Short mmCIF file of C-alpha atoms in Angstrom, two decimals:
data_model
loop_
_atom_site.label_atom_id
_atom_site.label_comp_id
_atom_site.label_asym_id
_atom_site.label_seq_id
_atom_site.Cartn_x
_atom_site.Cartn_y
_atom_site.Cartn_z
CA MET N 22 0.00 0.00 0.00
CA ASP N 23 2.84 2.37 0.83
CA PHE N 24 4.43 1.69 -2.54
CA ILE N 25 1.25 2.72 -4.38
CA ILE N 26 1.06 5.96 -2.41
CA PHE N 27 4.72 6.61 -3.20
CA LEU N 28 4.09 6.03 -6.94
CA ILE N 29 1.12 8.40 -6.90
CA ILE N 30 3.18 11.11 -5.17
CA VAL N 31 6.04 10.69 -7.68
CA LEU N 32 3.60 10.81 -10.61
CA VAL N 33 1.96 13.99 -9.32
CA PHE N 34 5.39 15.52 -8.75
CA PHE N 35 6.60 14.82 -12.30
CA ILE N 36 3.37 16.03 -13.90
CA SER N 37 3.55 19.26 -11.87
CA LEU N 38 7.23 19.69 -12.73
CA GLU N 39 6.52 19.26 -16.44
CA LYS N 40 3.71 21.83 -16.36
CA LEU N 41 5.86 24.28 -14.42
CA LEU N 42 8.82 23.91 -16.80
CA ARG N 43 6.59 24.25 -19.88
CA LYS N 44 5.10 27.44 -18.45
CA ARG N 45 8.50 28.89 -17.46
CA LEU N 46 10.17 28.07 -20.76
CA GLY N 47 7.16 29.01 -22.88
CA ILE N 48 6.92 25.62 -24.61
CA GLN N 49 3.57 24.71 -26.10
CA LYS N 50 2.64 21.05 -26.21
CA GLN N 51 2.05 19.77 -29.73
CA LYS N 52 0.25 16.60 -30.66
CA ILE N 53 1.57 14.15 -33.21
CA SER N 54 -1.92 13.91 -34.71
CA ASN N 55 -1.48 17.44 -36.11
CA THR N 56 1.56 16.43 -38.18
CA PRO N 57 2.20 14.24 -41.25
CA GLY N 58 3.56 11.54 -38.90
CA LYS N 59 0.09 10.64 -37.65
CA LYS N 60 -0.19 7.48 -39.75
CA VAL N 61 3.36 6.36 -39.01
CA TYR N 62 2.79 6.84 -35.29
CA HIS N 63 -0.46 4.87 -35.22
CA TRP N 64 0.90 2.03 -37.36
CA GLY N 65 4.14 1.77 -35.40
CA LYS N 66 2.37 1.84 -32.06
CA GLY N 67 -0.10 -0.79 -33.29
CA VAL N 68 2.69 -3.10 -34.48
CA ILE N 69 4.55 -2.79 -31.18
CA VAL N 70 1.40 -3.55 -29.17
CA VAL N 71 0.49 -6.56 -31.33
CA VAL N 72 4.00 -8.03 -31.11
CA PHE N 73 4.07 -7.68 -27.34
CA LEU N 74 0.53 -9.06 -26.97
CA CYS N 75 1.63 -12.11 -28.98
CA CYS N 76 4.61 -12.56 -26.64
CA LEU N 77 2.57 -12.03 -23.49
CA PRO N 78 1.36 -15.66 -23.08
CA TYR N 79 4.98 -16.83 -23.16
CA ALA N 80 6.06 -14.08 -20.75
CA ILE N 81 3.35 -15.05 -18.26
CA THR N 82 4.89 -18.51 -17.92
CA LEU N 83 8.22 -17.00 -16.84
CA ASN N 84 9.19 -16.08 -13.30
CA ASP N 85 8.48 -12.68 -11.76
CA LEU N 86 11.88 -11.21 -12.58
CA MET N 87 11.56 -12.05 -16.28
CA MET N 88 8.01 -10.68 -16.32
CA ARG N 89 9.31 -7.37 -14.96
CA TRP N 90 11.96 -7.27 -17.69
CA PHE N 91 9.26 -8.01 -20.26
CA TRP N 92 7.28 -4.94 -19.16
CA ILE N 93 10.38 -2.78 -18.87
CA GLY N 94 11.34 -3.77 -22.43
CA TYR N 95 7.83 -3.11 -23.71
CA LEU N 96 7.63 0.34 -22.16
CA SER N 97 11.17 1.22 -23.26
CA ILE N 98 10.46 0.30 -26.87
CA LEU N 99 7.07 2.02 -26.91
CA LEU N 100 8.31 5.23 -25.31
CA GLY N 101 11.48 5.19 -27.41
CA PHE N 102 9.38 4.92 -30.56
CA GLU N 103 7.20 7.79 -29.39
CA ALA N 104 10.26 9.94 -28.65
CA PHE N 105 11.70 9.18 -32.10
CA ILE N 106 8.42 10.11 -33.83
CA GLN N 107 8.22 13.34 -31.86
CA TRP N 108 11.81 14.18 -32.77
CA LYS N 109 11.19 13.38 -36.43
CA TYR N 110 7.85 15.14 -36.95
CA ILE N 111 7.76 17.82 -34.25
CA ARG N 112 10.99 19.73 -34.72
CA ASP N 113 10.43 22.04 -31.75
CA SER N 114 10.30 19.19 -29.22
CA LYS N 115 13.49 18.13 -27.51
#
């Protein structure tokens, strides 16, 4: 229970920090759906999700440590893909 409360506090902290930094630096948030990369983003995200859903039954049979690495890998690939698409199609984002 304490871990969940800790995660919620960390999440609120990072969301607040992002909003504060965006306001201070004058950065407007842009959506990928307003760029030509909309189709690439949706297709890429769909492919990643389908591949990991196909691997999920195998990952469930593994021990807890391997299951954690499965989710860490999934989130790393998904967020890395999203960061690449933002870099490619939204030039103002860093």
